[in-house]
Structure formats: C-alpha cells, structure tokens
C-alpha cells in the first residue's frame, strides 16, 4: 500500500466501500487484491453507465486535460516520475472546489478557522 493511502487510512479510516467500474483503465486483479487486503467492500458501477461514475469520469478528464494531453513520455521511468509528481500535487496541494478549495489530502492539517478564503 502506498504511503499516501496509509496516511489517509490513519486520519480518516479505511473506506467502507470502494466504487469501481472495473474498466480498462484499472488493473482489475490488483484492485481486487488491494480491496480485500484493506477489508473494504466493493460496489461496482454497471458497464456503459458513465453517469454512475461521475467522480472517476471527472478525474480521468482532468488527468487527461491537465497532464496527458501536454506530455510526451520517452520512457516508462519518465512517465512514472512525472505522473507521480502530478498525483502528489493533485492530492496534497491542488485546491478542490467541492472541499471548500482545500486539497484532498493536505501535507499538513489546516484548522478550519485558518483555511484560506477564495474570492
């Protein structure tokens, strides 16, 4: 399990359910093993119903627009490094409007009364 998941599980607990469309962008076997290892339950989205998969579709669109469409990777290692940098920024720095312009998993905990106000 990656270090970022450990941090989230410590601060928020293991999720009760992990939603998955089990589609081509997932490595289905590894996902199932991970879900079993953390003792979460699965809830699958019916194939061909992107409206039931809004968060994943939004993430995939952002990932493509913000990173993949602007990069050419010349090696697997280069792709791994650049994608990991993007992932850390997306999770720990980038503000998300649905969270009051706070990051998903901030590098440090910001008290609610100290969070920045966006105008």
mmCIF file of N, CA and C in Angstrom:
data_model
loop_
_atom_site.group_PDB
_atom_site.id
_atom_site.type_symbol
_atom_site.label_atom_id
_atom_site.label_comp_id
_atom_site.label_asym_id
_atom_site.label_seq_id
_atom_site.Cartn_x
_atom_site.Cartn_y
_atom_site.Cartn_z
ATOM 1 N N UNK A 1 0.852 -1.178 0.000
ATOM 2 C CA UNK A 1 0.000 0.000 0.000
ATOM 3 C C UNK A 1 0.894 1.236 0.000
ATOM 4 N N UNK A 2 0.536 2.228 -0.796
ATOM 5 C CA UNK A 2 1.379 3.421 -0.872
ATOM 6 C C UNK A 2 1.274 4.243 0.412
ATOM 7 N N UNK A 3 2.272 5.086 0.611
ATOM 8 C CA UNK A 3 2.345 5.911 1.823
ATOM 9 C C UNK A 3 1.153 6.866 1.930
ATOM 10 N N UNK A 4 0.673 7.383 0.792
ATOM 11 C CA UNK A 4 -0.460 8.319 0.844
ATOM 12 C C UNK A 4 -1.729 7.628 1.347
ATOM 13 N N UNK A 5 -1.944 6.345 0.970
ATOM 14 C CA UNK A 5 -3.112 5.626 1.466
ATOM 15 C C UNK A 5 -2.987 5.367 2.962
ATOM 16 N N UNK A 6 -1.784 5.024 3.420
ATOM 17 C CA UNK A 6 -1.587 4.812 4.857
ATOM 18 C C UNK A 6 -1.971 6.067 5.633
ATOM 19 N N UNK A 7 -1.513 7.215 5.139
ATOM 20 C CA UNK A 7 -1.830 8.486 5.798
ATOM 21 C C UNK A 7 -3.348 8.718 5.829
ATOM 22 N N UNK A 8 -4.014 8.488 4.707
ATOM 23 C CA UNK A 8 -5.467 8.683 4.668
ATOM 24 C C UNK A 8 -6.186 7.712 5.600
ATOM 25 N N UNK A 9 -5.739 6.459 5.624
ATOM 26 C CA UNK A 9 -6.395 5.474 6.477
ATOM 27 C C UNK A 9 -6.201 5.809 7.946
ATOM 28 N N UNK A 10 -5.033 6.337 8.304
ATOM 29 C CA UNK A 10 -4.796 6.725 9.694
ATOM 30 C C UNK A 10 -5.684 7.907 10.068
ATOM 31 N N UNK A 11 -5.772 8.902 9.180
ATOM 32 C CA UNK A 11 -6.537 10.107 9.516
ATOM 33 C C UNK A 11 -8.044 9.945 9.317
ATOM 34 N N UNK A 12 -8.468 9.135 8.351
ATOM 35 C CA UNK A 12 -9.898 9.038 8.036
ATOM 36 C C UNK A 12 -10.486 7.652 8.197
ATOM 37 N N UNK A 13 -9.632 6.637 8.345
ATOM 38 C CA UNK A 13 -10.104 5.265 8.446
ATOM 39 C C UNK A 13 -10.219 4.611 7.080
ATOM 40 N N UNK A 14 -10.300 3.290 7.079
ATOM 41 C CA UNK A 14 -10.447 2.531 5.835
ATOM 42 C C UNK A 14 -11.851 2.785 5.287
ATOM 43 N N UNK A 15 -11.980 2.991 3.984
ATOM 44 C CA UNK A 15 -13.319 3.218 3.431
ATOM 45 C C UNK A 15 -14.193 1.983 3.585
ATOM 46 N N UNK A 16 -15.474 2.190 3.817
ATOM 47 C CA UNK A 16 -16.401 1.069 3.917
ATOM 48 C C UNK A 16 -16.567 0.399 2.556
ATOM 49 N N UNK A 17 -16.615 1.207 1.496
ATOM 50 C CA UNK A 17 -16.781 0.697 0.144
ATOM 51 C C UNK A 17 -15.798 1.386 -0.790
ATOM 52 N N UNK A 18 -15.370 0.661 -1.798
ATOM 53 C CA UNK A 18 -14.581 1.224 -2.882
ATOM 54 C C UNK A 18 -15.393 1.011 -4.145
ATOM 55 N N UNK A 19 -15.701 2.106 -4.832
ATOM 56 C CA UNK A 19 -16.502 2.019 -6.055
ATOM 57 C C UNK A 19 -15.578 1.822 -7.242
ATOM 58 N N UNK A 20 -15.925 0.901 -8.097
ATOM 59 C CA UNK A 20 -15.085 0.583 -9.241
ATOM 60 C C UNK A 20 -15.949 0.211 -10.429
ATOM 61 N N UNK A 21 -15.520 0.674 -11.610
ATOM 62 C CA UNK A 21 -16.215 0.227 -12.816
ATOM 63 C C UNK A 21 -15.500 -0.970 -13.424
ATOM 64 N N UNK A 22 -14.351 -1.324 -12.836
ATOM 65 C CA UNK A 22 -13.589 -2.490 -13.265
ATOM 66 C C UNK A 22 -13.249 -2.414 -14.747
ATOM 67 N N UNK A 23 -13.138 -1.185 -15.253
ATOM 68 C CA UNK A 23 -12.935 -0.971 -16.680
ATOM 69 C C UNK A 23 -11.499 -1.117 -17.119
ATOM 70 N N UNK A 24 -11.263 -0.755 -18.362
ATOM 71 C CA UNK A 24 -9.962 -0.981 -18.984
ATOM 72 C C UNK A 24 -8.857 -0.142 -18.369
ATOM 73 N N UNK A 25 -9.197 0.976 -17.734
ATOM 74 C CA UNK A 25 -8.159 1.819 -17.144
ATOM 75 C C UNK A 25 -7.701 1.289 -15.791
ATOM 76 N N UNK A 26 -8.349 0.272 -15.264
ATOM 77 C CA UNK A 26 -7.943 -0.332 -13.992
ATOM 78 C C UNK A 26 -7.162 -1.607 -14.248
ATOM 79 N N UNK A 27 -6.323 -1.920 -13.332
ATOM 80 C CA UNK A 27 -5.696 -3.228 -13.308
ATOM 81 C C UNK A 27 -6.545 -4.016 -12.325
ATOM 82 N N UNK A 28 -7.582 -4.658 -12.852
ATOM 83 C CA UNK A 28 -8.650 -5.227 -12.041
ATOM 84 C C UNK A 28 -8.156 -6.194 -10.967
ATOM 85 N N UNK A 29 -7.234 -7.070 -11.303
ATOM 86 C CA UNK A 29 -6.760 -8.059 -10.328
ATOM 87 C C UNK A 29 -6.096 -7.374 -9.128
ATOM 88 N N UNK A 30 -5.247 -6.389 -9.397
ATOM 89 C CA UNK A 30 -4.570 -5.679 -8.312
ATOM 90 C C UNK A 30 -5.560 -4.887 -7.464
ATOM 91 N N UNK A 31 -6.559 -4.303 -8.091
ATOM 92 C CA UNK A 31 -7.570 -3.547 -7.349
ATOM 93 C C UNK A 31 -8.327 -4.473 -6.413
ATOM 94 N N UNK A 32 -8.735 -5.621 -6.909
ATOM 95 C CA UNK A 32 -9.459 -6.583 -6.061
ATOM 96 C C UNK A 32 -8.600 -7.042 -4.885
ATOM 97 N N UNK A 33 -7.310 -7.293 -5.124
ATOM 98 C CA UNK A 33 -6.407 -7.713 -4.038
ATOM 99 C C UNK A 33 -6.277 -6.613 -2.987
ATOM 100 N N UNK A 34 -6.142 -5.369 -3.447
ATOM 101 C CA UNK A 34 -5.999 -4.246 -2.520
ATOM 102 C C UNK A 34 -7.266 -4.072 -1.681
ATOM 103 N N UNK A 35 -8.428 -4.142 -2.320
ATOM 104 C CA UNK A 35 -9.700 -4.001 -1.596
ATOM 105 C C UNK A 35 -9.825 -5.097 -0.532
ATOM 106 N N UNK A 36 -9.468 -6.312 -0.890
ATOM 107 C CA UNK A 36 -9.521 -7.414 0.068
ATOM 108 C C UNK A 36 -8.519 -7.192 1.200
ATOM 109 N N UNK A 37 -7.325 -6.710 0.878
ATOM 110 C CA UNK A 37 -6.278 -6.515 1.885
ATOM 111 C C UNK A 37 -6.668 -5.471 2.927
ATOM 112 N N UNK A 38 -7.389 -4.431 2.518
ATOM 113 C CA UNK A 38 -7.774 -3.391 3.473
ATOM 114 C C UNK A 38 -9.133 -3.668 4.111
ATOM 115 N N UNK A 39 -9.736 -4.789 3.722
ATOM 116 C CA UNK A 39 -11.024 -5.234 4.281
ATOM 117 C C UNK A 39 -12.165 -4.257 3.991
ATOM 118 N N UNK A 40 -12.126 -3.673 2.806
ATOM 119 C CA UNK A 40 -13.246 -2.840 2.360
ATOM 120 C C UNK A 40 -14.168 -3.719 1.520
ATOM 121 N N UNK A 41 -15.330 -3.209 1.201
ATOM 122 C CA UNK A 41 -16.269 -3.919 0.328
ATOM 123 C C UNK A 41 -16.299 -3.189 -1.009
ATOM 124 N N UNK A 42 -16.699 -3.912 -2.036
ATOM 125 C CA UNK A 42 -16.763 -3.300 -3.359
ATOM 126 C C UNK A 42 -18.197 -2.959 -3.726
ATOM 127 N N UNK A 43 -18.323 -1.939 -4.515
ATOM 128 C CA UNK A 43 -19.597 -1.609 -5.131
ATOM 129 C C UNK A 43 -19.268 -1.262 -6.574
ATOM 130 N N UNK A 44 -19.807 -2.011 -7.495
ATOM 131 C CA UNK A 44 -19.463 -1.846 -8.898
ATOM 132 C C UNK A 44 -20.488 -0.983 -9.619
ATOM 133 N N UNK A 45 -20.006 -0.298 -10.625
ATOM 134 C CA UNK A 45 -20.840 0.526 -11.480
ATOM 135 C C UNK A 45 -21.161 -0.305 -12.711
ATOM 136 N N UNK A 46 -22.408 -0.269 -13.123
ATOM 137 C CA UNK A 46 -22.814 -1.024 -14.296
ATOM 138 C C UNK A 46 -22.017 -0.579 -15.519
ATOM 139 N N UNK A 47 -21.545 -1.520 -16.327
ATOM 140 C CA UNK A 47 -20.822 -1.148 -17.546
ATOM 141 C C UNK A 47 -21.678 -0.263 -18.449
ATOM 142 N N UNK A 48 -21.046 0.701 -19.070
ATOM 143 C CA UNK A 48 -21.748 1.582 -20.005
ATOM 144 C C UNK A 48 -22.611 2.626 -19.343
ATOM 145 N N UNK A 49 -22.381 2.921 -18.047
ATOM 146 C CA UNK A 49 -23.180 3.942 -17.367
ATOM 147 C C UNK A 49 -22.262 4.989 -16.738
ATOM 148 N N UNK A 50 -21.666 5.866 -17.565
ATOM 149 C CA UNK A 50 -20.736 6.856 -17.018
ATOM 150 C C UNK A 50 -21.390 7.813 -16.029
ATOM 151 N N UNK A 51 -22.710 7.986 -16.093
ATOM 152 C CA UNK A 51 -23.394 8.857 -15.132
ATOM 153 C C UNK A 51 -23.316 8.292 -13.724
ATOM 154 N N UNK A 52 -23.078 7.010 -13.571
ATOM 155 C CA UNK A 52 -22.909 6.405 -12.254
ATOM 156 C C UNK A 52 -21.463 6.457 -11.796
ATOM 157 N N UNK A 53 -20.626 7.063 -12.595
ATOM 158 C CA UNK A 53 -19.199 7.055 -12.342
ATOM 159 C C UNK A 53 -18.650 8.477 -12.437
ATOM 160 N N UNK A 54 -19.397 9.446 -11.949
ATOM 161 C CA UNK A 54 -19.060 10.852 -12.118
ATOM 162 C C UNK A 54 -17.702 11.248 -11.587
ATOM 163 N N UNK A 55 -17.345 10.785 -10.392
ATOM 164 C CA UNK A 55 -16.057 11.159 -9.816
ATOM 165 C C UNK A 55 -14.906 10.610 -10.650
ATOM 166 N N UNK A 56 -15.016 9.350 -11.053
ATOM 167 C CA UNK A 56 -13.957 8.743 -11.867
ATOM 168 C C UNK A 56 -13.862 9.426 -13.227
ATOM 169 N N UNK A 57 -15.020 9.687 -13.843
ATOM 170 C CA UNK A 57 -15.009 10.343 -15.145
ATOM 171 C C UNK A 57 -14.406 11.741 -15.034
ATOM 172 N N UNK A 58 -14.728 12.458 -13.969
ATOM 173 C CA UNK A 58 -14.180 13.799 -13.763
ATOM 174 C C UNK A 58 -12.668 13.735 -13.560
ATOM 175 N N UNK A 59 -12.224 12.791 -12.745
ATOM 176 C CA UNK A 59 -10.787 12.630 -12.521
ATOM 177 C C UNK A 59 -10.071 12.295 -13.822
ATOM 178 N N UNK A 60 -10.601 11.315 -14.569
ATOM 179 C CA UNK A 60 -9.954 10.908 -15.818
ATOM 180 C C UNK A 60 -9.878 12.062 -16.806
ATOM 181 N N UNK A 61 -10.932 12.861 -16.886
ATOM 182 C CA UNK A 61 -10.930 14.012 -17.800
ATOM 183 C C UNK A 61 -9.879 15.030 -17.365
ATOM 184 N N UNK A 62 -9.805 15.319 -16.074
ATOM 185 C CA UNK A 62 -8.804 16.256 -15.564
ATOM 186 C C UNK A 62 -7.397 15.746 -15.764
ATOM 187 N N UNK A 63 -7.183 14.471 -15.506
ATOM 188 C CA UNK A 63 -5.867 13.854 -15.685
ATOM 189 C C UNK A 63 -5.417 13.982 -17.138
ATOM 190 N N UNK A 64 -6.354 13.723 -18.042
ATOM 191 C CA UNK A 64 -6.028 13.837 -19.468
ATOM 192 C C UNK A 64 -5.753 15.294 -19.840
ATOM 193 N N UNK A 65 -6.651 16.222 -19.436
ATOM 194 C CA UNK A 65 -6.501 17.636 -19.803
ATOM 195 C C UNK A 65 -5.277 18.281 -19.160
ATOM 196 N N UNK A 66 -5.066 18.006 -17.875
ATOM 197 C CA UNK A 66 -4.000 18.683 -17.125
ATOM 198 C C UNK A 66 -2.627 18.066 -17.317
ATOM 199 N N UNK A 67 -2.564 16.796 -17.720
ATOM 200 C CA UNK A 67 -1.257 16.142 -17.810
ATOM 201 C C UNK A 67 -1.037 15.428 -19.139
ATOM 202 N N UNK A 68 -1.836 14.424 -19.428
ATOM 203 C CA UNK A 68 -1.531 13.539 -20.551
ATOM 204 C C UNK A 68 -1.528 14.246 -21.903
ATOM 205 N N UNK A 69 -2.457 15.167 -22.137
ATOM 206 C CA UNK A 69 -2.507 15.850 -23.428
ATOM 207 C C UNK A 69 -1.328 16.787 -23.647
ATOM 208 N N UNK A 70 -0.601 17.133 -22.603
ATOM 209 C CA UNK A 70 0.513 18.059 -22.731
ATOM 210 C C UNK A 70 1.883 17.428 -22.593
ATOM 211 N N UNK A 71 1.952 16.116 -22.488
ATOM 212 C CA UNK A 71 3.236 15.446 -22.269
ATOM 213 C C UNK A 71 3.493 14.382 -23.329
ATOM 214 N N UNK A 72 4.739 14.196 -23.641
ATOM 215 C CA UNK A 72 5.201 13.059 -24.429
ATOM 216 C C UNK A 72 6.222 12.355 -23.541
ATOM 217 N N UNK A 73 5.965 11.097 -23.236
ATOM 218 C CA UNK A 73 6.863 10.336 -22.381
ATOM 219 C C UNK A 73 7.812 9.525 -23.258
ATOM 220 N N UNK A 74 9.095 9.650 -23.003
ATOM 221 C CA UNK A 74 10.093 8.936 -23.794
ATOM 222 C C UNK A 74 10.548 7.637 -23.130
ATOM 223 N N UNK A 75 10.119 7.424 -21.896
ATOM 224 C CA UNK A 75 10.429 6.164 -21.225
ATOM 225 C C UNK A 75 9.383 5.927 -20.144
ATOM 226 N N UNK A 76 9.279 4.695 -19.706
ATOM 227 C CA UNK A 76 8.371 4.352 -18.622
ATOM 228 C C UNK A 76 8.775 5.077 -17.351
ATOM 229 N N UNK A 77 10.071 5.142 -17.072
ATOM 230 C CA UNK A 77 10.557 5.812 -15.856
ATOM 231 C C UNK A 77 10.177 7.290 -15.866
ATOM 232 N N UNK A 78 10.325 7.955 -17.006
ATOM 233 C CA UNK A 78 9.941 9.355 -17.113
ATOM 234 C C UNK A 78 8.447 9.526 -16.839
ATOM 235 N N UNK A 79 7.628 8.643 -17.412
ATOM 236 C CA UNK A 79 6.178 8.700 -17.178
ATOM 237 C C UNK A 79 5.875 8.509 -15.695
ATOM 238 N N UNK A 80 6.522 7.544 -15.054
ATOM 239 C CA UNK A 80 6.280 7.281 -13.633
ATOM 240 C C UNK A 80 6.614 8.501 -12.782
ATOM 241 N N UNK A 81 7.726 9.147 -13.063
ATOM 242 C CA UNK A 81 8.147 10.306 -12.265
ATOM 243 C C UNK A 81 7.197 11.477 -12.464
ATOM 244 N N UNK A 82 6.870 11.792 -13.697
ATOM 245 C CA UNK A 82 6.004 12.945 -13.985
ATOM 246 C C UNK A 82 4.590 12.711 -13.468
ATOM 247 N N UNK A 83 4.070 11.514 -13.657
ATOM 248 C CA UNK A 83 2.719 11.211 -13.172
ATOM 249 C C UNK A 83 2.675 11.237 -11.653
ATOM 250 N N UNK A 84 3.709 10.732 -10.982
ATOM 251 C CA UNK A 84 3.752 10.772 -9.514
ATOM 252 C C UNK A 84 3.793 12.205 -9.007
ATOM 253 N N UNK A 85 4.550 13.074 -9.674
ATOM 254 C CA UNK A 85 4.578 14.492 -9.286
ATOM 255 C C UNK A 85 3.192 15.111 -9.446
ATOM 256 N N UNK A 86 2.512 14.793 -10.536
ATOM 257 C CA UNK A 86 1.157 15.322 -10.769
ATOM 258 C C UNK A 86 0.211 14.794 -9.691
ATOM 259 N N UNK A 87 0.318 13.493 -9.378
ATOM 260 C CA UNK A 87 -0.565 12.882 -8.367
ATOM 261 C C UNK A 87 -0.387 13.539 -7.005
ATOM 262 N N UNK A 88 0.859 13.782 -6.616
ATOM 263 C CA UNK A 88 1.102 14.417 -5.321
ATOM 264 C C UNK A 88 0.537 15.832 -5.305
ATOM 265 N N UNK A 89 0.701 16.567 -6.393
ATOM 266 C CA UNK A 89 0.130 17.906 -6.474
ATOM 267 C C UNK A 89 -1.395 17.846 -6.412
ATOM 268 N N UNK A 90 -1.994 16.928 -7.153
ATOM 269 C CA UNK A 90 -3.456 16.776 -7.198
ATOM 270 C C UNK A 90 -4.015 16.452 -5.808
ATOM 271 N N UNK A 91 -3.357 15.559 -5.086
ATOM 272 C CA UNK A 91 -3.856 15.130 -3.777
ATOM 273 C C UNK A 91 -3.504 16.066 -2.629
ATOM 274 N N UNK A 92 -2.309 16.659 -2.653
ATOM 275 C CA UNK A 92 -1.820 17.357 -1.465
ATOM 276 C C UNK A 92 -1.739 18.870 -1.593
ATOM 277 N N UNK A 93 -1.812 19.407 -2.797
ATOM 278 C CA UNK A 93 -1.654 20.850 -2.961
ATOM 279 C C UNK A 93 -2.838 21.485 -3.681
ATOM 280 N N UNK A 94 -3.247 20.904 -4.795
ATOM 281 C CA UNK A 94 -4.283 21.474 -5.654
ATOM 282 C C UNK A 94 -5.594 21.668 -4.894
ATOM 283 N N UNK A 95 -6.171 22.880 -4.941
ATOM 284 C CA UNK A 95 -7.457 23.090 -4.268
ATOM 285 C C UNK A 95 -8.601 22.460 -5.056
ATOM 286 N N UNK A 96 -9.557 21.894 -4.331
ATOM 287 C CA UNK A 96 -10.723 21.259 -4.932
ATOM 288 C C UNK A 96 -11.969 22.011 -4.470
ATOM 289 N N UNK A 97 -12.739 22.500 -5.418
ATOM 290 C CA UNK A 97 -13.892 23.333 -5.080
ATOM 291 C C UNK A 97 -14.904 22.599 -4.197
ATOM 292 N N UNK A 98 -15.076 21.301 -4.410
ATOM 293 C CA UNK A 98 -16.038 20.537 -3.609
ATOM 294 C C UNK A 98 -15.623 20.432 -2.146
ATOM 295 N N UNK A 99 -14.371 20.731 -1.850
ATOM 296 C CA UNK A 99 -13.860 20.658 -0.477
ATOM 297 C C UNK A 99 -13.585 22.049 0.082
ATOM 298 N N UNK A 100 -14.273 23.053 -0.429
ATOM 299 C CA UNK A 100 -14.045 24.413 0.052
ATOM 300 C C UNK A 100 -12.670 24.924 -0.333
ATOM 301 N N UNK A 101 -12.208 24.513 -1.505
ATOM 302 C CA UNK A 101 -10.900 24.914 -2.043
ATOM 303 C C UNK A 101 -9.739 24.457 -1.164
ATOM 304 N N UNK A 102 -9.922 23.305 -0.544
ATOM 305 C CA UNK A 102 -8.844 22.651 0.198
ATOM 306 C C UNK A 102 -8.376 21.444 -0.614
ATOM 307 N N UNK A 103 -7.148 20.986 -0.414
ATOM 308 C CA UNK A 103 -6.678 19.788 -1.116
ATOM 309 C C UNK A 103 -7.311 18.529 -0.544
ATOM 310 N N UNK A 104 -7.288 17.448 -1.330
ATOM 311 C CA UNK A 104 -7.853 16.169 -0.888
ATOM 312 C C UNK A 104 -7.161 15.645 0.360
ATOM 313 N N UNK A 105 -5.843 15.619 0.349
ATOM 314 C CA UNK A 105 -5.055 15.084 1.460
ATOM 315 C C UNK A 105 -3.904 16.048 1.714
ATOM 316 N N UNK A 106 -4.160 17.132 2.427
ATOM 317 C CA UNK A 106 -3.120 18.151 2.592
ATOM 318 C C UNK A 106 -1.868 17.600 3.274
ATOM 319 N N UNK A 107 -0.732 18.198 2.917
ATOM 320 C CA UNK A 107 0.530 17.781 3.521
ATOM 321 C C UNK A 107 0.544 18.071 5.009
ATOM 322 N N UNK A 108 -0.194 19.075 5.419
ATOM 323 C CA UNK A 108 -0.339 19.376 6.836
ATOM 324 C C UNK A 108 -1.801 19.701 7.099
ATOM 325 N N UNK A 109 -2.237 19.461 8.305
ATOM 326 C CA UNK A 109 -3.629 19.704 8.663
ATOM 327 C C UNK A 109 -3.830 21.201 8.871
ATOM 328 N N UNK A 110 -4.844 21.744 8.214
ATOM 329 C CA UNK A 110 -5.176 23.156 8.341
ATOM 330 C C UNK A 110 -6.453 23.246 9.175
ATOM 331 N N UNK A 111 -6.378 23.951 10.280
ATOM 332 C CA UNK A 111 -7.568 24.107 11.125
ATOM 333 C C UNK A 111 -8.647 24.825 10.307
ATOM 334 N N UNK A 112 -9.889 24.481 10.545
ATOM 335 C CA UNK A 112 -10.994 25.027 9.748
ATOM 336 C C UNK A 112 -11.027 26.550 9.802
ATOM 337 N N UNK A 113 -10.686 27.171 10.925
ATOM 338 C CA UNK A 113 -10.750 28.625 11.026
ATOM 339 C C UNK A 113 -9.538 29.301 10.392
ATOM 340 N N UNK A 114 -8.546 28.533 9.937
ATOM 341 C CA UNK A 114 -7.347 29.107 9.340
ATOM 342 C C UNK A 114 -7.272 28.891 7.838
ATOM 343 N N UNK A 115 -8.256 28.209 7.261
ATOM 344 C CA UNK A 115 -8.167 27.913 5.833
ATOM 345 C C UNK A 115 -8.316 29.193 5.018
ATOM 346 N N UNK A 116 -7.650 29.262 3.876
ATOM 347 C CA UNK A 116 -7.727 30.455 3.035
ATOM 348 C C UNK A 116 -9.118 30.663 2.480
ATOM 349 N N UNK A 117 -9.470 31.895 2.286
ATOM 350 C CA UNK A 117 -10.777 32.233 1.713
ATOM 351 C C UNK A 117 -10.566 32.582 0.257
ATOM 352 N N UNK A 118 -11.315 31.948 -0.628
ATOM 353 C CA UNK A 118 -11.220 32.208 -2.060
ATOM 354 C C UNK A 118 -12.333 33.176 -2.439
ATOM 355 N N UNK A 119 -11.981 34.208 -3.185
ATOM 356 C CA UNK A 119 -12.974 35.192 -3.634
ATOM 357 C C UNK A 119 -13.163 35.110 -5.106
#
